[in-house]
Coordinates of C-alpha atoms in Angstrom, one line a residue:
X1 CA 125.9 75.2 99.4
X2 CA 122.9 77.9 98.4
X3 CA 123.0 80.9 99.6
X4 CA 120.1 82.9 101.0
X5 CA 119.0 86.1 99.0
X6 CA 119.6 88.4 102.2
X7 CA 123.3 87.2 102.0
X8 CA 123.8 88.5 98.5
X9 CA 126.1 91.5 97.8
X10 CA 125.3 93.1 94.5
X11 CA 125.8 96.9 94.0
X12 CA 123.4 97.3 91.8
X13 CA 120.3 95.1 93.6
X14 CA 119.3 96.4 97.3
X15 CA 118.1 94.9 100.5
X16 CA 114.5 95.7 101.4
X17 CA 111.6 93.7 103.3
X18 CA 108.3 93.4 101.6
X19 CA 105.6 93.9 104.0
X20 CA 102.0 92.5 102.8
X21 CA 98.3 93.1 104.4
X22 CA 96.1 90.2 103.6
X23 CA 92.6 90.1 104.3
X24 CA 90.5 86.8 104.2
X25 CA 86.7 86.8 104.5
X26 CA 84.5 83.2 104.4
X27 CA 82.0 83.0 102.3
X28 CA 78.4 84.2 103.1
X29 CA 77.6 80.3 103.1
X30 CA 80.3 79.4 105.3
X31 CA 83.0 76.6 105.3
X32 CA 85.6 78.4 103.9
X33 CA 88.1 77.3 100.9
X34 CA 86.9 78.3 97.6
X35 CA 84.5 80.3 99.0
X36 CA 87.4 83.2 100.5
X37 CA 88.6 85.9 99.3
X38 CA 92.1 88.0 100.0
X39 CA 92.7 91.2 99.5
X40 CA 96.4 92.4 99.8
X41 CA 98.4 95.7 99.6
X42 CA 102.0 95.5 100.1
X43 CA 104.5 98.2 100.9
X44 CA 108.3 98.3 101.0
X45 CA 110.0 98.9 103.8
X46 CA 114.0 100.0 103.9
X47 CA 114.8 98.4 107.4
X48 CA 113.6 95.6 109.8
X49 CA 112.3 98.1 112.1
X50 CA 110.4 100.0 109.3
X51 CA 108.7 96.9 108.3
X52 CA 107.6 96.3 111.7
X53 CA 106.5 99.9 112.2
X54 CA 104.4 99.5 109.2
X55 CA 103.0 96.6 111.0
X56 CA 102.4 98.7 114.3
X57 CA 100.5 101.4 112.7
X58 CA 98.3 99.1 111.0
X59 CA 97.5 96.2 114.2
X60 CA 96.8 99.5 116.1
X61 CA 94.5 101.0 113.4
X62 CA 92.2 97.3 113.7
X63 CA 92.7 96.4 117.3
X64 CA 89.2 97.6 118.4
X65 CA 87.3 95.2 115.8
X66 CA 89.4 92.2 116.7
X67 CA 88.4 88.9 118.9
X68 CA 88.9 89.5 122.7
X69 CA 91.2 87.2 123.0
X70 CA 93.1 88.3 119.8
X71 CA 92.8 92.0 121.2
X72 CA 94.0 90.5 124.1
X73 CA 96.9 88.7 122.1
X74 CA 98.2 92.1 119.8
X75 CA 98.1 94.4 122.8
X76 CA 100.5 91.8 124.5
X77 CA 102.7 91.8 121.3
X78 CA 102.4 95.6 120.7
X79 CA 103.7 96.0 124.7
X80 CA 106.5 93.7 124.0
X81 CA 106.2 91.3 121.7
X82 CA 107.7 93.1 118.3
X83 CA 111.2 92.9 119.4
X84 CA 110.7 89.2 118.7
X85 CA 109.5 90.2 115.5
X86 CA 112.7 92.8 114.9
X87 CA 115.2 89.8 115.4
X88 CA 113.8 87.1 113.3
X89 CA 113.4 90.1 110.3
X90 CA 117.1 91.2 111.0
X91 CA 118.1 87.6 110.6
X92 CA 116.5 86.8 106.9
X93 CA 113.2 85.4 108.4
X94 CA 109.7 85.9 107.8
X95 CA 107.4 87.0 110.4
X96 CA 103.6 87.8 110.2
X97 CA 101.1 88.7 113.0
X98 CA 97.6 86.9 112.7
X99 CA 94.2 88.2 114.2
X100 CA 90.6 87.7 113.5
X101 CA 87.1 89.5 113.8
X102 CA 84.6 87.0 113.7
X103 CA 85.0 85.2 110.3
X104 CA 87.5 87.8 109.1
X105 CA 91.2 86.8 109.4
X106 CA 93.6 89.9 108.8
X107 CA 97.6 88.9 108.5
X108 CA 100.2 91.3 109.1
X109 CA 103.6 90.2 107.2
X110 CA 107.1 91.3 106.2
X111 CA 109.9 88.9 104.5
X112 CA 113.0 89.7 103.5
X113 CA 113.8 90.7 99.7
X114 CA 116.3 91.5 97.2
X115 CA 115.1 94.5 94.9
X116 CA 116.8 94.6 91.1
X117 CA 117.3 97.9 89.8
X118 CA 114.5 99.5 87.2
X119 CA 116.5 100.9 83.9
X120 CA 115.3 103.9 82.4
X121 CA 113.3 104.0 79.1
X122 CA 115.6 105.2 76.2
X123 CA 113.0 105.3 73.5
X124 CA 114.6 102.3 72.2
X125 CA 112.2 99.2 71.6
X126 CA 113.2 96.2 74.1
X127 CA 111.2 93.1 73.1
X128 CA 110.1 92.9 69.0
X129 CA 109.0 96.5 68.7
X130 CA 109.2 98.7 65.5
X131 CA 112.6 99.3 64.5
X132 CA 113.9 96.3 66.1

């Protein structure tokens, strides 16, 4: 039986969720595919509820420029709908938030990860370096 990464127990790895911004535009021609483009900036966030705070702050920051209906839709899930969001993040699970502005899509998302630890430089070449 596999076991998920959220299950894992390894001092020296810890438990975060990644939480990713992603931005897609169509092309000035229209129809989509190769035509989008994404742009993306990711944070870390220490707890479920951090990661959907993150997610809060930044719906909140966009709501005026979205859709009616999607403005409709994210004050809805900012009123209530995030606790949703809390339990599927404390149980291992993705969740992302979706909205548009005409052709612009904006996704909100965080997924569970397992960070390894970063070892400090010693001066000592790693991989084929001089002295090595």
């Amino acid at each position: 039986m596999r076991t998920g990464l959220t299950s894992r127990s390894n001092p020296a790895t810890h438990r975060a969720w990644w939480c990713e911004f992603t931005v897609r535009m169509a092309s000035p021609g229209g129809g989509g595919g190769a035509g989008e483009r994404a742009r993306v900036r990711g944070s870390r966030a220490r707890t479920p509820e951090q990661a959907l705070v993150w997610m809060r702050v930044a719906v909140r920051v966009l709501l005026s420029g979205f859709d009616p209906e999607d403005g409709e839709r994210a004050f809805r899930w900012l009123d209530h709908g995030q606790w949703e969001a809390v339990m599927r993040l404390k149980a291992g699970e993705p969740y992302a938030f979706v909205a548009s502005s005409g052709s612009t899509r904006v996704e909100w998302s965080a997924r569970p990860v397992i960070f390894l630890p970063v070892l400090p430089v010693t001066g000592h070449p790693v991989c084929g370096g001089e002295g090595g």
